Amino acid sequence: PRKSKTHPNPKLTPKQKRENRLISQVRVGIEHFIGQLKNFGALTIRFRNRLNKVSDQIILVVAGLCNLRNGYEVQ
């Protein structure tokens, strides 16, 4: 149920609450990972040339470094 003028405080079913909790847990993990990516200086500089392939590779390398720091194994 959505919030509206006729239903200002709709009640969620237990199933909807469980689904919201699962979604929020995944979202928080993703937001933390994006925050870690932003801590790397290579992602904060602006590329003046058209280096789409290079910037994609930099993002992949930084993501790999974050995964290693967080204890994920390389497969």
PDB file of C-alpha atoms in Angstrom:
ATOM      1  CA  PRO A   1       0.000   0.000   0.000  1.00  0.00           C
ATOM      2  CA  ARG A   2       1.131   3.484  -0.821  1.00  0.00           C
ATOM      3  CA  LYS A   3       0.777   6.580   1.247  1.00  0.00           C
ATOM      4  CA  SER A   4      -2.037   8.834   0.018  1.00  0.00           C
ATOM      5  CA  LYS A   5      -4.500  11.410   1.281  1.00  0.00           C
ATOM      6  CA  THR A   6      -7.117   8.754   1.929  1.00  0.00           C
ATOM      7  CA  HIS A   7      -4.569   6.372   3.539  1.00  0.00           C
ATOM      8  CA  PRO A   8      -1.957   8.578   5.233  1.00  0.00           C
ATOM      9  CA  ASN A   9      -0.442   5.696   7.247  1.00  0.00           C
ATOM     10  CA  PRO A  10      -0.989   2.413   5.421  1.00  0.00           C
ATOM     11  CA  LYS A  11      -0.214  -0.767   7.350  1.00  0.00           C
ATOM     12  CA  LEU A  12       2.242  -3.223   5.852  1.00  0.00           C
ATOM     13  CA  THR A  13       1.701  -6.947   5.976  1.00  0.00           C
ATOM     14  CA  PRO A  14       4.357  -9.097   7.692  1.00  0.00           C
ATOM     15  CA  LYS A  15       5.429 -10.341   4.245  1.00  0.00           C
ATOM     16  CA  GLN A  16       5.926  -6.769   3.001  1.00  0.00           C
ATOM     17  CA  LYS A  17       7.939  -5.928   6.120  1.00  0.00           C
ATOM     18  CA  ARG A  18      10.222  -8.950   5.541  1.00  0.00           C
ATOM     19  CA  GLU A  19      10.707  -7.978   1.893  1.00  0.00           C
ATOM     20  CA  ASN A  20      11.526  -4.379   2.850  1.00  0.00           C
ATOM     21  CA  ARG A  21      14.049  -5.587   5.423  1.00  0.00           C
ATOM     22  CA  LEU A  22      15.796  -7.836   2.870  1.00  0.00           C
ATOM     23  CA  ILE A  23      15.918  -5.043   0.300  1.00  0.00           C
ATOM     24  CA  SER A  24      17.311  -2.573   2.835  1.00  0.00           C
ATOM     25  CA  GLN A  25      20.028  -5.028   3.936  1.00  0.00           C
ATOM     26  CA  VAL A  26      21.205  -5.434   0.346  1.00  0.00           C
ATOM     27  CA  ARG A  27      20.995  -1.687  -0.276  1.00  0.00           C
ATOM     28  CA  VAL A  28      23.121  -0.866   2.781  1.00  0.00           C
ATOM     29  CA  GLY A  29      25.818  -3.299   1.660  1.00  0.00           C
ATOM     30  CA  ILE A  30      25.893  -1.752  -1.796  1.00  0.00           C
ATOM     31  CA  GLU A  31      26.003   1.788  -0.378  1.00  0.00           C
ATOM     32  CA  HIS A  32      28.949   0.868   1.860  1.00  0.00           C
ATOM     33  CA  PHE A  33      30.799  -0.619  -1.104  1.00  0.00           C
ATOM     34  CA  ILE A  34      30.187   2.510  -3.203  1.00  0.00           C
ATOM     35  CA  GLY A  35      31.520   4.566  -0.296  1.00  0.00           C
ATOM     36  CA  GLN A  36      34.696   2.475  -0.292  1.00  0.00           C
ATOM     37  CA  LEU A  37      35.092   3.012  -4.027  1.00  0.00           C
ATOM     38  CA  LYS A  38      34.854   6.772  -3.536  1.00  0.00           C
ATOM     39  CA  ASN A  39      37.746   6.686  -1.046  1.00  0.00           C
ATOM     40  CA  PHE A  40      40.174   5.879  -3.856  1.00  0.00           C
ATOM     41  CA  GLY A  41      41.672   9.002  -5.422  1.00  0.00           C
ATOM     42  CA  ALA A  42      41.697   7.497  -8.906  1.00  0.00           C
ATOM     43  CA  LEU A  43      37.912   7.662  -9.003  1.00  0.00           C
ATOM     44  CA  THR A  44      37.646  11.270  -7.847  1.00  0.00           C
ATOM     45  CA  ILE A  45      39.764  12.878 -10.563  1.00  0.00           C
ATOM     46  CA  ARG A  46      38.192  14.031 -13.793  1.00  0.00           C
ATOM     47  CA  PHE A  47      39.512  12.621 -17.043  1.00  0.00           C
ATOM     48  CA  ARG A  48      39.913  15.382 -19.597  1.00  0.00           C
ATOM     49  CA  ASN A  49      40.301  13.072 -22.561  1.00  0.00           C
ATOM     50  CA  ARG A  50      37.997  10.394 -23.841  1.00  0.00           C
ATOM     51  CA  LEU A  51      39.288   7.453 -21.898  1.00  0.00           C
ATOM     52  CA  ASN A  52      36.140   5.389 -21.506  1.00  0.00           C
ATOM     53  CA  LYS A  53      37.968   2.070 -21.659  1.00  0.00           C
ATOM     54  CA  VAL A  54      40.660   3.248 -19.259  1.00  0.00           C
ATOM     55  CA  SER A  55      38.141   4.615 -16.772  1.00  0.00           C
ATOM     56  CA  ASP A  56      36.196   1.329 -16.902  1.00  0.00           C
ATOM     57  CA  GLN A  57      39.413  -0.571 -16.189  1.00  0.00           C
ATOM     58  CA  ILE A  58      40.242   1.740 -13.290  1.00  0.00           C
ATOM     59  CA  ILE A  59      36.821   1.117 -11.758  1.00  0.00           C
ATOM     60  CA  LEU A  60      37.283  -2.652 -12.122  1.00  0.00           C
ATOM     61  CA  VAL A  61      40.729  -2.524 -10.490  1.00  0.00           C
ATOM     62  CA  VAL A  62      39.485  -0.386  -7.599  1.00  0.00           C
ATOM     63  CA  ALA A  63      36.484  -2.689  -7.111  1.00  0.00           C
ATOM     64  CA  GLY A  64      38.867  -5.654  -7.022  1.00  0.00           C
ATOM     65  CA  LEU A  65      41.027  -3.921  -4.422  1.00  0.00           C
ATOM     66  CA  CYS A  66      37.966  -3.198  -2.285  1.00  0.00           C
ATOM     67  CA  ASN A  67      36.940  -6.842  -2.539  1.00  0.00           C
ATOM     68  CA  LEU A  68      40.400  -7.960  -1.427  1.00  0.00           C
ATOM     69  CA  ARG A  69      40.351  -5.525   1.474  1.00  0.00           C
ATOM     70  CA  ASN A  70      36.943  -6.846   2.534  1.00  0.00           C
ATOM     71  CA  GLY A  71      38.182 -10.430   2.481  1.00  0.00           C
ATOM     72  CA  TYR A  72      36.508 -11.701  -0.669  1.00  0.00           C
ATOM     73  CA  GLU A  73      38.499 -14.340  -2.504  1.00  0.00           C
ATOM     74  CA  VAL A  74      39.408 -14.064  -6.171  1.00  0.00           C
ATOM     75  CA  GLN A  75      37.723 -16.734  -8.261  1.00  0.00           C
TER      76      GLN A  75
END
